[in-house]
Amino acid sequence: MQDISSLLHKIRHGLDTQVSLSRLRRDRTLADAVAGRTVLLTGASSGIGRVAAIQLGAAGATVLLVARRAEELARVVAEIEAAGGKAVAYPCDLNDFDALDAMTAQVLADHGHVDILVNNAGRSIRRSLDQSYDRFHDYERTMRLNYFAAVRLILAFAPAMRDRRDGQIINILSLANLYGGPGYAAYVASKAALDSLSTNLQAETQTENLRFTSIYLPLVRTDMITANPVYQQATANALTADEGGRIICDAIIDRPRRLAPVMGRVAALVDSVLPERADTIRHARFRQGM
C-alpha cells in the first residue's frame, strides 16, 4: 500500500506542476474565458463538479447543473446565486436516455446553445475478470453512463458549437487510461472509448474552433471512492475535490487538447514502446491489490 501512496503523491505533484506552469503562461482569467457564456456540467451535485460549478458561476458563466439528485442540485444553485452568479438545475438520470434527450431539448429551448460541455458524471466499478464472468451488466452500465450518455450530450450540443464556430467539450477521464487500471477493466474501457471518440472528432473539427479536452485525473477524494477499501490508505495523497474542480476551470481557461500528469504521459509512452514491460508492471500492481 505504501507503493500506491507514493505513486499517488508523485502523480499529484506532476499534475499540480503542469497546471502551475500553465498559469504562469496564461494571459487571461477564468472570467475572461466564461463571462456571459453558458457552461453545462454533469455530475454537478457534489465533488469536483460542484466545486467547478461554483467557481464558474463566480466568474460570470451561466452554469447549467445536471445530476440525479434534485435537492442537492438546488443547494448548489442557491450557493451560486447567493454569490451573485447565474445557475439553473436540470435534474436528470443520464442512464435514462429518454430523460437525457428531454433534458437536452429543454436546455436548447431555454438557452439556445451551450458554449462549454463538461462530461464529468461517471460510474466506477472495481471487479476482476474472475469475478465478472456472470456480470456482463457491469460492462453495460459503465458504458451506458461513461460513454453513451456523454455521446448523446455531444451529439445534442455540438451542432450549435460548430455553427457558431466556438465551443469546448471537456471529458473527465482517468489516469488509468494512460497507465492501466487492472481490476477496473469495465470502467477504464468505457473512459477509453470516450477518449478515442474525442481524438477522432477533434480531427474532423480541427479548423472550427471546437476544442475537445481530455483530462486524465488521478484519484480524487469524492463520494465515488468512499466505498472502495483499496483506496482508504491512499487517499491522503489523492487530490481534493477543490483541486479537481480547479483543474476543470484551468482546462477551460487554457483549452488544452489533453491535460495529464507528466508521469502518466511517460507511462503511456513506455506502454507504446515496451508493452510487455508495462504489462508486467500492471500485473504486479494488481497482485498488490491496487
Short mmCIF file of C-alpha atoms in Angstrom, two decimals:
data_model
loop_
_atom_site.label_atom_id
_atom_site.label_comp_id
_atom_site.label_asym_id
_atom_site.label_seq_id
_atom_site.Cartn_x
_atom_site.Cartn_y
_atom_site.Cartn_z
CA MET A 1 0.00 0.00 0.00
CA GLN A 2 2.96 2.33 0.60
CA ASP A 3 3.87 1.96 -3.08
CA ILE A 4 0.36 3.10 -4.03
CA SER A 5 0.57 6.15 -1.76
CA SER A 6 3.99 7.06 -3.14
CA LEU A 7 2.73 6.72 -6.70
CA LEU A 8 -0.30 8.92 -6.00
CA HIS A 9 1.94 11.56 -4.38
CA LYS A 10 4.18 11.68 -7.45
CA ILE A 11 1.20 11.76 -9.79
CA ARG A 12 -0.40 14.58 -7.82
CA HIS A 13 2.84 16.60 -7.84
CA GLY A 14 3.21 16.08 -11.58
CA LEU A 15 -0.30 17.31 -12.32
CA ASP A 16 0.00 20.28 -9.96
CA THR A 17 3.30 21.25 -11.55
CA GLN A 18 1.83 21.16 -15.04
CA VAL A 19 -1.18 23.24 -14.01
CA SER A 20 1.05 25.74 -12.21
CA LEU A 21 3.24 26.15 -15.29
CA SER A 22 0.16 26.77 -17.44
CA ARG A 23 -0.92 29.51 -15.03
CA LEU A 24 2.42 31.24 -15.44
CA ARG A 25 1.98 31.26 -19.24
CA ARG A 26 -1.65 32.33 -19.43
CA ASP A 27 -2.75 35.86 -20.16
CA ARG A 28 -6.44 35.54 -19.25
CA THR A 29 -8.56 34.68 -16.24
CA LEU A 30 -11.48 32.33 -15.75
CA ALA A 31 -13.80 35.34 -16.04
CA ASP A 32 -12.24 36.15 -19.43
CA ALA A 33 -12.96 32.59 -20.54
CA VAL A 34 -16.55 32.18 -19.32
CA ALA A 35 -18.23 35.52 -18.53
CA GLY A 36 -21.51 35.68 -20.44
CA ARG A 37 -21.14 32.11 -21.67
CA THR A 38 -23.22 29.02 -20.94
CA VAL A 39 -21.50 26.01 -19.34
CA LEU A 40 -23.21 22.67 -18.74
CA LEU A 41 -21.69 20.28 -16.20
CA THR A 42 -22.84 16.74 -15.49
CA GLY A 43 -22.27 15.24 -12.06
CA ALA A 44 -22.65 18.77 -10.68
CA SER A 45 -24.39 17.99 -7.38
CA SER A 46 -21.22 17.09 -5.48
CA GLY A 47 -17.47 16.58 -5.70
CA ILE A 48 -15.40 18.22 -8.40
CA GLY A 49 -18.49 19.05 -10.46
CA ARG A 50 -19.96 21.09 -7.63
CA VAL A 51 -16.66 22.88 -7.00
CA ALA A 52 -16.20 23.74 -10.67
CA ALA A 53 -19.81 24.94 -10.95
CA ILE A 54 -19.39 27.35 -8.04
CA GLN A 55 -16.15 28.74 -9.46
CA LEU A 56 -17.66 29.13 -12.92
CA GLY A 57 -20.72 30.90 -11.52
CA ALA A 58 -18.50 33.31 -9.60
CA ALA A 59 -16.60 34.02 -12.83
CA GLY A 60 -19.74 35.10 -14.68
CA ALA A 61 -20.85 31.97 -16.51
CA THR A 62 -24.44 30.82 -16.71
CA VAL A 63 -24.00 27.38 -15.18
CA LEU A 64 -26.36 24.54 -16.09
CA LEU A 65 -26.18 21.79 -13.47
CA VAL A 66 -27.07 18.21 -14.34
CA ALA A 67 -27.28 15.30 -11.88
CA ARG A 68 -29.84 12.87 -10.50
CA ARG A 69 -30.26 14.43 -7.06
CA ALA A 70 -32.57 17.41 -7.41
CA GLU A 71 -32.28 18.56 -3.81
CA GLU A 72 -28.51 18.67 -3.91
CA LEU A 73 -28.58 20.49 -7.25
CA ALA A 74 -30.93 23.06 -5.74
CA ARG A 75 -28.42 23.69 -2.95
CA VAL A 76 -25.61 24.28 -5.47
CA VAL A 77 -27.84 26.66 -7.44
CA ALA A 78 -28.65 28.56 -4.23
CA GLU A 79 -24.96 28.83 -3.37
CA ILE A 80 -24.09 30.17 -6.81
CA GLU A 81 -26.96 32.66 -6.79
CA ALA A 82 -26.12 33.82 -3.26
CA ALA A 83 -22.71 34.83 -4.59
CA GLY A 84 -24.31 36.79 -7.43
CA GLY A 85 -23.98 34.13 -10.14
CA LYS A 86 -26.45 32.54 -12.53
CA ALA A 87 -27.30 28.85 -12.39
CA VAL A 88 -30.10 26.53 -13.48
CA ALA A 89 -30.64 22.96 -12.31
CA TYR A 90 -31.67 20.23 -14.74
CA PRO A 91 -32.23 17.09 -12.64
CA CYS A 92 -31.75 14.07 -14.86
CA ASP A 93 -30.69 10.45 -14.62
CA LEU A 94 -28.26 10.22 -17.51
CA ASN A 95 -28.71 6.45 -17.58
CA ASP A 96 -32.26 7.08 -18.84
CA PHE A 97 -31.75 8.14 -22.45
CA ASP A 98 -35.34 9.32 -22.88
CA ALA A 99 -34.89 11.61 -19.88
CA LEU A 100 -31.49 12.70 -21.18
CA ASP A 101 -32.89 13.63 -24.59
CA ALA A 102 -35.75 15.54 -22.98
CA MET A 103 -33.26 17.41 -20.80
CA THR A 104 -31.05 18.43 -23.73
CA ALA A 105 -34.09 19.58 -25.69
CA GLN A 106 -35.18 21.71 -22.74
CA VAL A 107 -31.69 23.18 -22.36
CA LEU A 108 -31.64 24.19 -26.04
CA ALA A 109 -35.15 25.62 -25.77
CA ASP A 110 -34.15 27.64 -22.69
CA HIS A 111 -30.69 28.81 -23.75
CA GLY A 112 -30.34 28.26 -27.49
CA HIS A 113 -26.92 26.67 -27.21
CA VAL A 114 -24.21 25.51 -24.82
CA ASP A 115 -20.75 27.05 -25.13
CA ILE A 116 -18.89 24.54 -22.95
CA LEU A 117 -19.90 20.98 -22.11
CA VAL A 118 -18.20 19.17 -19.23
CA ASN A 119 -18.81 15.41 -19.21
CA ASN A 120 -17.97 14.84 -15.56
CA ALA A 121 -20.57 12.28 -14.40
CA GLY A 122 -19.20 8.77 -14.18
CA ARG A 123 -19.56 5.30 -12.71
CA SER A 124 -16.62 3.30 -11.39
CA ILE A 125 -16.66 -0.46 -10.76
CA ARG A 126 -13.81 -2.48 -9.29
CA ARG A 127 -14.22 -6.13 -10.23
CA SER A 128 -11.61 -8.53 -11.58
CA LEU A 129 -12.10 -10.87 -14.53
CA ASP A 130 -12.71 -13.96 -12.39
CA GLN A 131 -15.50 -12.09 -10.57
CA SER A 132 -17.09 -10.85 -13.81
CA TYR A 133 -17.97 -13.98 -15.79
CA ASP A 134 -21.67 -13.67 -14.96
CA ARG A 135 -21.74 -9.85 -14.71
CA PHE A 136 -21.89 -8.59 -18.28
CA HIS A 137 -24.22 -5.89 -16.97
CA ASP A 138 -21.23 -4.24 -15.26
CA TYR A 139 -19.80 -3.51 -18.67
CA GLU A 140 -23.16 -2.37 -19.99
CA ARG A 141 -23.83 0.09 -17.18
CA THR A 142 -20.36 1.66 -17.23
CA MET A 143 -20.58 2.11 -20.99
CA ARG A 144 -24.11 3.49 -20.69
CA LEU A 145 -23.18 6.33 -18.35
CA ASN A 146 -19.49 6.93 -19.04
CA TYR A 147 -19.66 6.64 -22.83
CA PHE A 148 -23.12 6.52 -24.42
CA ALA A 149 -24.62 9.26 -22.23
CA ALA A 150 -21.65 11.50 -23.00
CA VAL A 151 -22.01 10.75 -26.71
CA ARG A 152 -25.68 11.76 -26.65
CA LEU A 153 -24.76 15.03 -24.97
CA ILE A 154 -22.03 15.70 -27.53
CA LEU A 155 -24.40 14.98 -30.41
CA ALA A 156 -27.00 17.31 -28.88
CA PHE A 157 -24.77 20.31 -28.28
CA ALA A 158 -22.01 20.04 -30.92
CA PRO A 159 -24.16 21.24 -33.87
CA ALA A 160 -24.63 24.73 -32.38
CA MET A 161 -20.96 24.86 -31.39
CA ARG A 162 -19.98 24.09 -34.98
CA ASP A 163 -22.46 26.59 -36.41
CA ARG A 164 -21.08 29.28 -34.08
CA ARG A 165 -17.52 28.10 -34.69
CA ASP A 166 -16.87 28.25 -30.98
CA GLY A 167 -17.10 25.65 -28.24
CA GLN A 168 -15.33 23.25 -25.92
CA ILE A 169 -16.17 19.71 -24.85
CA ILE A 170 -14.31 18.53 -21.76
CA ASN A 171 -14.25 14.84 -20.89
CA ILE A 172 -13.19 13.81 -17.40
CA LEU A 173 -11.21 10.61 -17.83
CA SER A 174 -8.95 8.58 -15.57
CA LEU A 175 -5.20 8.48 -15.23
CA ALA A 176 -5.69 4.72 -15.63
CA ASN A 177 -6.38 5.43 -19.31
CA LEU A 178 -2.66 6.20 -19.60
CA TYR A 179 -1.04 3.56 -17.40
CA GLY A 180 -3.76 0.94 -16.99
CA GLY A 181 -6.20 0.00 -14.24
CA PRO A 182 -6.25 -3.76 -13.66
CA GLY A 183 -9.37 -4.67 -11.73
CA TYR A 184 -11.21 -1.72 -13.26
CA ALA A 185 -11.44 -3.02 -16.80
CA ALA A 186 -15.10 -2.07 -17.35
CA TYR A 187 -14.59 1.47 -16.05
CA VAL A 188 -11.30 2.14 -17.84
CA ALA A 189 -12.60 0.72 -21.13
CA SER A 190 -15.65 2.99 -21.05
CA LYS A 191 -13.49 6.04 -20.47
CA ALA A 192 -11.08 4.91 -23.19
CA ALA A 193 -13.95 4.77 -25.66
CA LEU A 194 -14.81 8.40 -24.89
CA ASP A 195 -11.16 9.39 -25.24
CA SER A 196 -10.86 7.69 -28.63
CA LEU A 197 -14.08 9.32 -29.81
CA SER A 198 -12.73 12.73 -28.87
CA THR A 199 -9.48 12.13 -30.76
CA ASN A 200 -11.35 11.39 -33.95
CA LEU A 201 -13.94 14.16 -33.58
CA GLN A 202 -11.16 16.67 -32.91
CA ALA A 203 -9.53 15.69 -36.18
CA GLU A 204 -12.83 16.26 -38.01
CA THR A 205 -13.41 19.70 -36.45
CA GLN A 206 -9.82 20.94 -36.18
CA THR A 207 -10.46 24.18 -38.10
CA GLU A 208 -13.82 25.01 -36.47
CA ASN A 209 -12.58 26.33 -33.10
CA LEU A 210 -14.22 23.39 -31.37
CA ARG A 211 -11.85 22.01 -28.75
CA PHE A 212 -12.09 18.52 -27.29
CA THR A 213 -10.19 18.41 -24.00
CA SER A 214 -9.35 15.15 -22.23
CA ILE A 215 -8.47 15.45 -18.54
CA TYR A 216 -6.80 12.35 -17.08
CA LEU A 217 -7.48 12.78 -13.38
CA PRO A 218 -5.68 10.78 -10.71
CA LEU A 219 -7.52 9.65 -7.60
CA VAL A 220 -9.79 12.35 -6.18
CA ARG A 221 -11.37 12.22 -2.71
CA THR A 222 -15.05 12.13 -3.65
CA ASP A 223 -18.08 10.01 -2.75
CA MET A 224 -17.32 7.69 -5.66
CA ILE A 225 -14.27 6.18 -3.90
CA THR A 226 -15.51 6.05 -0.31
CA ALA A 227 -16.90 2.53 -0.73
CA ASN A 228 -13.59 1.19 -2.05
CA PRO A 229 -11.40 -0.13 0.81
CA VAL A 230 -8.40 -0.40 -1.52
CA TYR A 231 -8.04 3.37 -1.51
CA GLN A 232 -8.68 4.12 2.15
CA GLN A 233 -4.96 4.31 2.99
CA ALA A 234 -4.08 6.07 -0.26
CA THR A 235 -6.49 9.00 -0.05
CA ALA A 236 -4.03 11.14 1.89
CA ASN A 237 -2.18 11.75 -1.37
CA ALA A 238 -5.28 12.00 -3.55
CA LEU A 239 -6.48 15.28 -4.96
CA THR A 240 -9.19 17.09 -3.05
CA ALA A 241 -12.48 17.95 -4.75
CA ASP A 242 -11.38 21.61 -4.66
CA GLU A 243 -8.21 20.73 -6.55
CA GLY A 244 -10.11 18.62 -9.07
CA GLY A 245 -12.62 21.40 -9.66
CA ARG A 246 -9.84 23.91 -10.16
CA ILE A 247 -8.27 21.66 -12.79
CA ILE A 248 -11.54 21.72 -14.76
CA CYS A 249 -11.54 25.52 -14.60
CA ASP A 250 -7.89 25.63 -15.67
CA ALA A 251 -8.75 23.47 -18.68
CA ILE A 252 -11.47 25.94 -19.65
CA ILE A 253 -9.03 28.82 -19.45
CA ASP A 254 -6.18 27.14 -21.35
CA ARG A 255 -8.22 24.89 -23.69
CA PRO A 256 -5.56 22.15 -23.88
CA ARG A 257 -6.13 19.11 -26.05
CA ARG A 258 -5.03 16.87 -23.20
CA LEU A 259 -4.25 17.53 -19.55
CA ALA A 260 -2.37 14.79 -17.72
CA PRO A 261 0.42 14.39 -15.16
CA VAL A 262 3.88 14.03 -16.63
CA MET A 263 4.22 10.57 -15.08
CA GLY A 264 1.05 9.44 -16.80
CA ARG A 265 2.29 10.58 -20.19
CA VAL A 266 5.63 8.87 -19.60
CA ALA A 267 3.79 5.67 -18.64
CA ALA A 268 1.77 5.85 -21.86
CA LEU A 269 4.99 6.25 -23.84
CA VAL A 270 6.56 3.24 -22.12
CA ASP A 271 3.41 1.25 -22.84
CA SER A 272 3.60 2.05 -26.54
CA VAL A 273 7.30 1.19 -26.80
CA LEU A 274 7.61 -1.65 -24.27
CA PRO A 275 4.12 -3.12 -23.83
CA GLU A 276 5.35 -6.38 -22.30
CA ARG A 277 7.26 -4.49 -19.62
CA ALA A 278 4.23 -2.28 -18.96
CA ASP A 279 2.04 -5.39 -18.63
CA THR A 280 4.44 -6.82 -16.04
CA ILE A 281 4.25 -3.62 -14.00
CA ARG A 282 0.46 -3.56 -14.22
CA HIS A 283 0.25 -7.19 -13.15
CA ALA A 284 2.46 -6.51 -10.14
CA ARG A 285 0.19 -3.62 -9.11
CA PHE A 286 -2.85 -5.85 -9.49
CA ARG A 287 -1.27 -8.57 -7.33
CA GLN A 288 -0.60 -5.92 -4.66
CA GLY A 289 -4.33 -5.31 -4.52
CA MET A 290 -4.40 -1.86 -6.13
#
